[in-house]
Tab-separated table of N, CA and C in Angstrom:
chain	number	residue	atom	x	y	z
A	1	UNK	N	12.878	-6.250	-7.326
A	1	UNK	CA	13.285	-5.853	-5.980
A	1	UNK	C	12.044	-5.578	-5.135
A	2	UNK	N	11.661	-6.300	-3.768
A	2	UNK	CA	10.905	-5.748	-3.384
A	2	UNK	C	10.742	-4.816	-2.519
A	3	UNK	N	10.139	-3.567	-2.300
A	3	UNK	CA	9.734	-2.759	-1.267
A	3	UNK	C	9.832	-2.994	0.087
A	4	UNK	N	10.776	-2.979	0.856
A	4	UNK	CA	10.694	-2.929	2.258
A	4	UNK	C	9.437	-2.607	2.960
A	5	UNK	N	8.565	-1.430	2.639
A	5	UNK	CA	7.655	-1.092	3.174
A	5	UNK	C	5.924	-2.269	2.889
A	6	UNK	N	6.050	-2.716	1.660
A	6	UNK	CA	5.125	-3.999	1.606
A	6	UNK	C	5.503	-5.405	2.134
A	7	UNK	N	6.562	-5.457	3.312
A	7	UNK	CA	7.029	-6.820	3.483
A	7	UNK	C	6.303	-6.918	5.275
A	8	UNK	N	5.649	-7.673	5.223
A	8	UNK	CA	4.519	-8.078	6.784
A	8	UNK	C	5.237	-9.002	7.420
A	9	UNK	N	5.021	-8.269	8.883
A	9	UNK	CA	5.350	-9.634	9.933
A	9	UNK	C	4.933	-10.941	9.314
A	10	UNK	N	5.450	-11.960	9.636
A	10	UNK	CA	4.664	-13.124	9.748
A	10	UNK	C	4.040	-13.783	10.692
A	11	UNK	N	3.229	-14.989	10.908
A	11	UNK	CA	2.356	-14.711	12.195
A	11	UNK	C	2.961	-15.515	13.499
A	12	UNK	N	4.417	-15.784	12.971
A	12	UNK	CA	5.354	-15.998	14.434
A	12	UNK	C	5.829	-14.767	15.270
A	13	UNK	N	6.287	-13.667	14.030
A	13	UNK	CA	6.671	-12.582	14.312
A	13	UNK	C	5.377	-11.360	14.825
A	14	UNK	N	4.410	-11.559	14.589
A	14	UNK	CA	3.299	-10.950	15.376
A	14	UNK	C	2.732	-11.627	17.004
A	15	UNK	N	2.894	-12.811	16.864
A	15	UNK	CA	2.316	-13.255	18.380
A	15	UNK	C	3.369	-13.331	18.743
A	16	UNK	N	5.053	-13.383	18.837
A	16	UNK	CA	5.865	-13.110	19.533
A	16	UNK	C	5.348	-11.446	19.990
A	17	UNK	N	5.631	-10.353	18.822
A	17	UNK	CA	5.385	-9.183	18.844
A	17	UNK	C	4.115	-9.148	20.404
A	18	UNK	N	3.462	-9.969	19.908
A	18	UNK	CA	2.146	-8.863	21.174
A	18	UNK	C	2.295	-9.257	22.049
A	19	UNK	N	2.814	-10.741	22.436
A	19	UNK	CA	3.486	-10.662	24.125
A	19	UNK	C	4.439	-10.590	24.198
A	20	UNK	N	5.330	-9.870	23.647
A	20	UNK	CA	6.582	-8.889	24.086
A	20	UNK	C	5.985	-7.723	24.442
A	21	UNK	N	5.409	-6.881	23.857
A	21	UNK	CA	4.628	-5.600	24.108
A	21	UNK	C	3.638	-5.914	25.161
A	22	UNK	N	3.085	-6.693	25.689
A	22	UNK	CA	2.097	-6.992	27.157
A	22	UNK	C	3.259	-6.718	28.110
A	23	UNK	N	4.608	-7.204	27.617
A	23	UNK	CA	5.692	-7.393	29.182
A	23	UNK	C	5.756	-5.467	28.935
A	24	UNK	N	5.906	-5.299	28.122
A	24	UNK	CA	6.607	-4.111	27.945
A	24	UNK	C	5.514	-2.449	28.410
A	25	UNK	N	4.154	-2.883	28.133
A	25	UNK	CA	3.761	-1.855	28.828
A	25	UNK	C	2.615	-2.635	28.983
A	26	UNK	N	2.734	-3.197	30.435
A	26	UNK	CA	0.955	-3.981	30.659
A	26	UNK	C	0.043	-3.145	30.872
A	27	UNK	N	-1.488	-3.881	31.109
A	27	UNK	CA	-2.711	-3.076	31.105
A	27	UNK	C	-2.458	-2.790	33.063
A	28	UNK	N	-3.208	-1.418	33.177
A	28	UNK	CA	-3.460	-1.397	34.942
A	28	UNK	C	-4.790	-1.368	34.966
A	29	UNK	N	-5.509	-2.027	36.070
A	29	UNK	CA	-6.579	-2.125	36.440
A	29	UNK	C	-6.967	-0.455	37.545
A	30	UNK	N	-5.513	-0.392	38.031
A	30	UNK	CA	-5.536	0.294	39.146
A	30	UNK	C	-5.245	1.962	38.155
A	31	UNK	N	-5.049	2.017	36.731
A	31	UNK	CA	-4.464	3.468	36.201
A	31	UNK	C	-6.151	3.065	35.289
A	32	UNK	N	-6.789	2.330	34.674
A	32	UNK	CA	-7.967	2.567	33.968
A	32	UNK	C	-6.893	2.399	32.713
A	33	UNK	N	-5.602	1.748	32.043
A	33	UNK	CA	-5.559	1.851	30.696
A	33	UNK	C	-5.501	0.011	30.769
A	34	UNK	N	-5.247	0.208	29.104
A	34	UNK	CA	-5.281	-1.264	28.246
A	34	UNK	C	-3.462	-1.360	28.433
A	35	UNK	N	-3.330	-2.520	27.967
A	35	UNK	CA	-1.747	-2.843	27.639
A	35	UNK	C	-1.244	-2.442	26.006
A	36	UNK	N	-0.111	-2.294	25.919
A	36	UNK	CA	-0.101	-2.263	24.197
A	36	UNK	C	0.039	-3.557	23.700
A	37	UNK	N	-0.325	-4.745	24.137
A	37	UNK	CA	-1.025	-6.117	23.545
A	37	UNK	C	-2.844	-5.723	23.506
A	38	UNK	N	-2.984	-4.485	23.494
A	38	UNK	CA	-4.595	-4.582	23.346
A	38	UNK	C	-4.471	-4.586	21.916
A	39	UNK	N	-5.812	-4.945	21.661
A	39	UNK	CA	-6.012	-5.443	20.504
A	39	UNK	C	-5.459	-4.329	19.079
A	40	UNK	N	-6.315	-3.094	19.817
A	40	UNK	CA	-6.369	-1.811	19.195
A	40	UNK	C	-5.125	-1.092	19.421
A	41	UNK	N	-4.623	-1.482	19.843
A	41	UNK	CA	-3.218	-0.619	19.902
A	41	UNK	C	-2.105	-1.540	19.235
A	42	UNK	N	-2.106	-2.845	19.558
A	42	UNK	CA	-1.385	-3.950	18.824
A	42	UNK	C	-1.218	-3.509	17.455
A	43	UNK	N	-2.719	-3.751	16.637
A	43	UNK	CA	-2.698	-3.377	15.550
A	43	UNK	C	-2.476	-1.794	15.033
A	44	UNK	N	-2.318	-0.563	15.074
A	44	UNK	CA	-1.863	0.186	15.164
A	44	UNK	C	-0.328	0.193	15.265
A	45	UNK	N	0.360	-0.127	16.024
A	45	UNK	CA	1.964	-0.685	16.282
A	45	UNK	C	2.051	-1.439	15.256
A	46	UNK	N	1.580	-2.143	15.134
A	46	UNK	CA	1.967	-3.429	13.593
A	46	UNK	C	1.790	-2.489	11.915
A	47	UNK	N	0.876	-1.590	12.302
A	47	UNK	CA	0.675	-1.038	11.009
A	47	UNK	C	1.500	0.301	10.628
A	48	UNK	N	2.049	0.578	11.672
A	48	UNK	CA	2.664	1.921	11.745
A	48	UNK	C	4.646	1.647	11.528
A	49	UNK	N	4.582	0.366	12.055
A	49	UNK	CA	6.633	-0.047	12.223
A	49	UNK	C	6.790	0.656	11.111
A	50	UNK	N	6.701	0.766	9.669
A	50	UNK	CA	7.286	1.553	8.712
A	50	UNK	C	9.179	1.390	8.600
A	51	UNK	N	9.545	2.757	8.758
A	51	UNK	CA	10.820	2.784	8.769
A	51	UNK	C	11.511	1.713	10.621
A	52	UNK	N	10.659	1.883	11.340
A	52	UNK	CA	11.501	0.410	12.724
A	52	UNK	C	11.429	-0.858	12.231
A	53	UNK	N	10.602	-1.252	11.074
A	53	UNK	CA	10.067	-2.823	11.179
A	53	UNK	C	11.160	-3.519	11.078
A	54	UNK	N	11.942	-3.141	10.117
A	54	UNK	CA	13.748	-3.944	10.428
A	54	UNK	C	14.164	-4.147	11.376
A	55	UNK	N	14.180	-3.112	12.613
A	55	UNK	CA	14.506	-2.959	13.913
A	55	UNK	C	14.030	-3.772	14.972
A	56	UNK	N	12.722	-4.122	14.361
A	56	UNK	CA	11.528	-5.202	14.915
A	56	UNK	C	11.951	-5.924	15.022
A	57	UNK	N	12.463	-6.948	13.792
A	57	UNK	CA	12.803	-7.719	13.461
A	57	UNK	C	13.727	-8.576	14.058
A	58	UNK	N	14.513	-7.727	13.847
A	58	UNK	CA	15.743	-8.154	14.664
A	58	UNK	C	15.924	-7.882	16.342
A	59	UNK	N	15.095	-7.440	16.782
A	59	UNK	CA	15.392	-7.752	18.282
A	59	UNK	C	13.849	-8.902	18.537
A	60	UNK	N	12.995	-9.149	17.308
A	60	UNK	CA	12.587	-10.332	17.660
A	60	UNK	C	13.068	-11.850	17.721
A	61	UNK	N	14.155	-11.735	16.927
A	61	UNK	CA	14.686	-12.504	16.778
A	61	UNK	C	16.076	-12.740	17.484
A	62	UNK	N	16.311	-11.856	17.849
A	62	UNK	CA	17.033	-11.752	18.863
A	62	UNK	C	16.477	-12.620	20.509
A	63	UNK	N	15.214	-12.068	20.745
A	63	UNK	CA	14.374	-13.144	21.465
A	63	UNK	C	13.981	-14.364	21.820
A	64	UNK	N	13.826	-14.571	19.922
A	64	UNK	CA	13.650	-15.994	19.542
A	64	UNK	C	15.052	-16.843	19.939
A	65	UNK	N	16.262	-15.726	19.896
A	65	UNK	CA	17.229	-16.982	20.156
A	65	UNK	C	17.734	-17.212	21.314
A	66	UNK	N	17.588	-16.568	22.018
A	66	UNK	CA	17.266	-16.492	23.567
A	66	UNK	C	16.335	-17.308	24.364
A	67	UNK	N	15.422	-17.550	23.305
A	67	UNK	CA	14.492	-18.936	23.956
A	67	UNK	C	14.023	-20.045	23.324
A	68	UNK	N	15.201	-19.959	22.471
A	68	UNK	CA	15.472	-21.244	21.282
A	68	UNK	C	14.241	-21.061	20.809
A	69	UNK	N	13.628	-20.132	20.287
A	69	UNK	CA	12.510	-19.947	19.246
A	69	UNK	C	11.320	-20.404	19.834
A	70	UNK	N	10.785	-20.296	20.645
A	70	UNK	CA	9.711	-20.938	21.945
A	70	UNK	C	8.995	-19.905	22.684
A	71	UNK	N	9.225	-18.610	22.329
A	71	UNK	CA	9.017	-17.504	23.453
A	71	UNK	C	7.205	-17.422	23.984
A	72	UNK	N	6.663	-17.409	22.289
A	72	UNK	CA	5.182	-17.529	22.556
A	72	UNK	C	4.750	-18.549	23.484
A	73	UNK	N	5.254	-19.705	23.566
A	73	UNK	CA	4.861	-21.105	24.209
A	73	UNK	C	5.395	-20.910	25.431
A	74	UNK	N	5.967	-20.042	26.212
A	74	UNK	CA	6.963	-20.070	27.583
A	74	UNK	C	5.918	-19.746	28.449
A	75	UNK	N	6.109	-20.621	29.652
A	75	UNK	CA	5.138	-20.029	30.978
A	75	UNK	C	5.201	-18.074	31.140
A	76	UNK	N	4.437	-17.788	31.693
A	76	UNK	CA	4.615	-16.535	31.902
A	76	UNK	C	5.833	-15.696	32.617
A	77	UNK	N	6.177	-16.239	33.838
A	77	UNK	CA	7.257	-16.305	34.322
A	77	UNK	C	8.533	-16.421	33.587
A	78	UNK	N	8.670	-17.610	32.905
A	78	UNK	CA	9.918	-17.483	32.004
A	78	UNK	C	9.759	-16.608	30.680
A	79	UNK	N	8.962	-16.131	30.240
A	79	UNK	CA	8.653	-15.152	28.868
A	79	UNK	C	9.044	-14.178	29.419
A	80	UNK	N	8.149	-13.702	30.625
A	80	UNK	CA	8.498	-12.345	31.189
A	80	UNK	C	10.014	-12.516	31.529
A	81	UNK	N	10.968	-13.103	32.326
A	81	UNK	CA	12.442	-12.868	32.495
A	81	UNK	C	13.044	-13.151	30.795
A	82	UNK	N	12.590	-13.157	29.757
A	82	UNK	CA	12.930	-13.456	28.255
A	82	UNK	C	13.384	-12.116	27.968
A	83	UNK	N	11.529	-11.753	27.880
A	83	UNK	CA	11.766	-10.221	28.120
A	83	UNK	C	12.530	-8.772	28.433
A	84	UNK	N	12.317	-8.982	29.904
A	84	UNK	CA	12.682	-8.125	30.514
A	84	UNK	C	14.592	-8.738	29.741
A	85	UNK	N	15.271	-9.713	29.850
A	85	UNK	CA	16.664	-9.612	29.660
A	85	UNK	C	16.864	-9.177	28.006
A	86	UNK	N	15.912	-9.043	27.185
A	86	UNK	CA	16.068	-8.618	25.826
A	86	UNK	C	16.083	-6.733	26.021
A	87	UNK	N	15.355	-6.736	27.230
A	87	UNK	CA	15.011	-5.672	27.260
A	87	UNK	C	16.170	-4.301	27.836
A	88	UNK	N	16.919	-5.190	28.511
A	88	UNK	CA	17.651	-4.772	29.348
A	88	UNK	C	19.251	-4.350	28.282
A	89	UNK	N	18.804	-4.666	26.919
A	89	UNK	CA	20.092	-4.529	25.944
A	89	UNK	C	19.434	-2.873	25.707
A	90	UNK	N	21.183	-2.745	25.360
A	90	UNK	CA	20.663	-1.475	24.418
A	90	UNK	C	21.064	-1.561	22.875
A	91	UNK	N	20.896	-0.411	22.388
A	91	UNK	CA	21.241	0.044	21.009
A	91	UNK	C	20.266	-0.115	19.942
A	92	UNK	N	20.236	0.738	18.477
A	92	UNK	CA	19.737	1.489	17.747
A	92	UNK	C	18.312	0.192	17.729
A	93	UNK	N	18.767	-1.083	17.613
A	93	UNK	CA	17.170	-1.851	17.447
A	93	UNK	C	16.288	-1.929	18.922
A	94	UNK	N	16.952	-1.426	20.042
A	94	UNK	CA	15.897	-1.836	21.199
A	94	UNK	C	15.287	-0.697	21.464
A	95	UNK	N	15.879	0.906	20.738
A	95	UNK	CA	15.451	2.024	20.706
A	95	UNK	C	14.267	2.001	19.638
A	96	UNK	N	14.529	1.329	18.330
A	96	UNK	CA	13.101	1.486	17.640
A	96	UNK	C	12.058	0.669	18.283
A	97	UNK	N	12.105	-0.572	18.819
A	97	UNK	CA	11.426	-1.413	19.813
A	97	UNK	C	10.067	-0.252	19.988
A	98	UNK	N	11.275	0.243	21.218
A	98	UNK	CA	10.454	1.291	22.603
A	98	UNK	C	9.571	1.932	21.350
A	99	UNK	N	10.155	2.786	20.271
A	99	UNK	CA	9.357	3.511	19.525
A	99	UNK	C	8.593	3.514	19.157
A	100	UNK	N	8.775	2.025	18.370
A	100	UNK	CA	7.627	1.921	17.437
A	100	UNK	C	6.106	1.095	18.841
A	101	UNK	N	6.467	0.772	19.452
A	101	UNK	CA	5.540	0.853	20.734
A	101	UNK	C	4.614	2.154	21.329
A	102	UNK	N	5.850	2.923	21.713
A	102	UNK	CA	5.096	4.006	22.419
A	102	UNK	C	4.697	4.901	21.966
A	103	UNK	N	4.604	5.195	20.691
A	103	UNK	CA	4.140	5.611	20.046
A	103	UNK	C	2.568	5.452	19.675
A	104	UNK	N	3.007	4.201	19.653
A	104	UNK	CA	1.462	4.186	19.481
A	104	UNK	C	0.124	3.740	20.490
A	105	UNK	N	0.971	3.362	21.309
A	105	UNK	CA	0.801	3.285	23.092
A	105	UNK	C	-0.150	4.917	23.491
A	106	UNK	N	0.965	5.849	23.057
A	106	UNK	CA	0.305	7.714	23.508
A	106	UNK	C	-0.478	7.769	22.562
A	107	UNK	N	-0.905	6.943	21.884
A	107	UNK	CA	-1.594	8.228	20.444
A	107	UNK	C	-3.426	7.423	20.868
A	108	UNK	N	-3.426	6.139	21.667
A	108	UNK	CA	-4.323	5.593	22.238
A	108	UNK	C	-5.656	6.869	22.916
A	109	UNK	N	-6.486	6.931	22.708
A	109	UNK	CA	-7.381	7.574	23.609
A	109	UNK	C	-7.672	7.366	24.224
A	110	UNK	N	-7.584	5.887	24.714
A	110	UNK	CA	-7.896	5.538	26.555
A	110	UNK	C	-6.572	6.066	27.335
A	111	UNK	N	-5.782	5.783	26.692
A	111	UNK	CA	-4.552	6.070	27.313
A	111	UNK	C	-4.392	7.553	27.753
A	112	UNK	N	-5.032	8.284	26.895
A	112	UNK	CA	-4.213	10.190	26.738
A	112	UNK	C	-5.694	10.331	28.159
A	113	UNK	N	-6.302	9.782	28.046
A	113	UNK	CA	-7.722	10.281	28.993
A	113	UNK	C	-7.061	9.773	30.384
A	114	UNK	N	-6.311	8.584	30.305
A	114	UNK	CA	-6.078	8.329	31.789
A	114	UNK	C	-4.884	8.944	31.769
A	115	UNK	N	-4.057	9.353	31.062
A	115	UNK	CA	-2.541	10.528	31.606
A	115	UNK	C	-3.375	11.736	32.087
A	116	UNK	N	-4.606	12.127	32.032
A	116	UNK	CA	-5.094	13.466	31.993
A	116	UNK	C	-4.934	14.165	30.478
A	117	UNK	N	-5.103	14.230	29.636
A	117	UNK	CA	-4.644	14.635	28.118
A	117	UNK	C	-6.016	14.401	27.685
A	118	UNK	N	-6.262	15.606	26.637
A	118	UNK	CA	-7.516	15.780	25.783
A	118	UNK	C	-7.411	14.768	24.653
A	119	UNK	N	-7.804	13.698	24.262
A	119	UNK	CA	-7.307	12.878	22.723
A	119	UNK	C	-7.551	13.814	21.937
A	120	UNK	N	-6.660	14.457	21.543
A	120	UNK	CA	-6.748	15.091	20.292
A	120	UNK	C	-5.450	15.861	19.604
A	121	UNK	N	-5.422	15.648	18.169
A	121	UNK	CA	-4.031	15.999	17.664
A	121	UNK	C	-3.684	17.668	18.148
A	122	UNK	N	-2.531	17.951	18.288
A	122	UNK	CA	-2.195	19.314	18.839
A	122	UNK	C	-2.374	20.047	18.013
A	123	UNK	N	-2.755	20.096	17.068
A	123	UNK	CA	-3.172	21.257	16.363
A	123	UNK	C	-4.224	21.199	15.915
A	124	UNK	N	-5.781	22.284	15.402
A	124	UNK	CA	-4.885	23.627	15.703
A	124	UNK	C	-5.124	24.208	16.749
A	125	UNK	N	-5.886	23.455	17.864
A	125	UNK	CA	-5.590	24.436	19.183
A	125	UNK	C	-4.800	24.765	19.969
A	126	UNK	N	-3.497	23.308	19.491
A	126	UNK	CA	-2.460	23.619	20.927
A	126	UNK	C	-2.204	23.576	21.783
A	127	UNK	N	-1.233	23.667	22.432
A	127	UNK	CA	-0.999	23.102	24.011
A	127	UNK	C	-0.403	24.256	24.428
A	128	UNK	N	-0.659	24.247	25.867
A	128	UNK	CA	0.260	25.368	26.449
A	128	UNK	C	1.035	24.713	27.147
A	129	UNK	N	2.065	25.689	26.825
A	129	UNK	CA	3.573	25.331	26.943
A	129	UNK	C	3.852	26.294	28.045
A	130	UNK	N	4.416	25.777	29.475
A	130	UNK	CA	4.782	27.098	30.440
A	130	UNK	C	6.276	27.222	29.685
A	131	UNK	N	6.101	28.775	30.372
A	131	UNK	CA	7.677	29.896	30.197
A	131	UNK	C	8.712	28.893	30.537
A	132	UNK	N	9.798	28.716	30.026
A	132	UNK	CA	11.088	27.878	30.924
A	132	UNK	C	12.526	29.099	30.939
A	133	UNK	N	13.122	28.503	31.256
A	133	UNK	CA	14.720	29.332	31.368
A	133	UNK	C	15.610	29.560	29.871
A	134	UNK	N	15.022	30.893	29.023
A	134	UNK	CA	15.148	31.288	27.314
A	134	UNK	C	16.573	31.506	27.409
A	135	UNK	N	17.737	31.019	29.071
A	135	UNK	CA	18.756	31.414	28.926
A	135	UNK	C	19.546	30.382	28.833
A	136	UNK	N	18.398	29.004	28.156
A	136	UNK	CA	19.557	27.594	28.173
A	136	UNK	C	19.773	27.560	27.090
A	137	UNK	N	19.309	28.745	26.277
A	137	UNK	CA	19.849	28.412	24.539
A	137	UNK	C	20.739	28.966	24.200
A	138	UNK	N	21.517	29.846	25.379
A	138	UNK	CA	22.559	30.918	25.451
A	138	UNK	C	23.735	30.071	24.701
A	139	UNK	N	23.867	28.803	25.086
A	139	UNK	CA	25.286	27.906	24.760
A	139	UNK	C	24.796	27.806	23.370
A	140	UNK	N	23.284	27.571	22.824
A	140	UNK	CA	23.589	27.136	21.366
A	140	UNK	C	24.108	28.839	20.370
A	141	UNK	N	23.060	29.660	21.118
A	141	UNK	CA	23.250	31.130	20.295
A	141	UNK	C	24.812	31.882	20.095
A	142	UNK	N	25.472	30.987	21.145
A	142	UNK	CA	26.882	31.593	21.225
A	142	UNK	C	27.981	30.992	20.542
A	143	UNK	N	27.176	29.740	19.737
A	143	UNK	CA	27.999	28.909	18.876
A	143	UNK	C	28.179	29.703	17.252
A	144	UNK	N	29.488	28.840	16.793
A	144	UNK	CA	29.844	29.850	15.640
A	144	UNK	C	29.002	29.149	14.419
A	145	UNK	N	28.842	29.333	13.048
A	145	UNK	CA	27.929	28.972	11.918
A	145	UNK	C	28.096	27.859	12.077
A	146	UNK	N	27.614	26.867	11.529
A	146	UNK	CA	27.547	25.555	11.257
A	146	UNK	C	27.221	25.095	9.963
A	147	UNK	N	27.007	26.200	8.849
A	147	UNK	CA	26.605	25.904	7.498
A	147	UNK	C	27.273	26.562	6.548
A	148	UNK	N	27.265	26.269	5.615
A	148	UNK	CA	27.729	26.738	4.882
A	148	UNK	C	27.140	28.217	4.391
A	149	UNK	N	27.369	29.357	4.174
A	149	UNK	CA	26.332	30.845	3.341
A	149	UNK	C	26.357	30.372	1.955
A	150	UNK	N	25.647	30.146	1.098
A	150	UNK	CA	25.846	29.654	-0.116
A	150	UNK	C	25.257	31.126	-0.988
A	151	UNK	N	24.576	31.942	-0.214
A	151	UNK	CA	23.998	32.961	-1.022
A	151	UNK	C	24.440	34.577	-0.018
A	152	UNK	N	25.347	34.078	0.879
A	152	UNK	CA	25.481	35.384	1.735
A	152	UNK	C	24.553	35.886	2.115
A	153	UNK	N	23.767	36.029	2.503
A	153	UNK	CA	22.698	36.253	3.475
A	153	UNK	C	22.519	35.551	4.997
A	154	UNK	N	23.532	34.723	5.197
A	154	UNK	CA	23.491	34.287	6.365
A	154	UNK	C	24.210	35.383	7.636
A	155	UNK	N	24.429	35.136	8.631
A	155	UNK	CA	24.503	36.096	9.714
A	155	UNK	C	25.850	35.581	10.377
């Protein structure tokens, strides 16, 4: 049986992959970032799908049949409306899509420098978090158990 997690794009499913991700978050000249078809972020996204790469998969191919398997080869114009109408679906595979993208899109250090953001993991210094309204949790605190007490000590 093999491992889901050792099974690799292949290299239709990667150069589809990186100009789908150019439509999906291009580079700005005018914001100072890269696109997530940069090189360094591409790869990062490719190495990270993990638990989305199924998800990948299938809305690449989903693509592919949308442009009778041609997408890499399409003028720009017609890739980009490929795109954008793959894009425009929803459900659980166009949500890992976005994910497994933007993910690794924010974790970029050109990127966190041009949002204004320090590159660096939040801990252990942290972020400050302003005060918000401690009275929107009123609806969850006023809800009844939801678990089981298995040792009575619950409240």
């Amino acid at each position: 049986m093999t491992d889901d997690l050792e099974i690799e794009l292949t290299a239709t499913e990667r150069r589809d992959l990186r100009r789908l991700v150019g439509f999906m978050v291009p580079a700005s000249a005018e914001y100072g970032v890269p696109g997530a078809d940069d090189e360094t972020i591409f790869a990062d996204i490719v190495r990270s799908l993990g638990r989305d790469e199924n998800d990948v998969r299938n809305a690449l191919a989903m693509l592919r049949d949308m442009t009778d398997g041609d997408f890499a080869d399409l003028d720009d114009a017609k890739a980009e409306a490929a795109a954008m109408l793959l894009l425009s679906h929803e459900g659980p595979v166009l949500i890992a899509l976005g994910r497994a993208v933007l993910q690794c899109y924010y974790r970029d250090d050109r990127v966190m420098r041009a949002v204004g953001r320090e590159p660096r993991p939040p801990f252990p210094l942290g972020h400050v978090l302003e005060q918000g309204d401690w009275s929107l949790l009123d609806a969850v605190r006023g809800r009844p158990r939801m678990w089981r007490d298995v040792d009575g000590g619950g409240r």
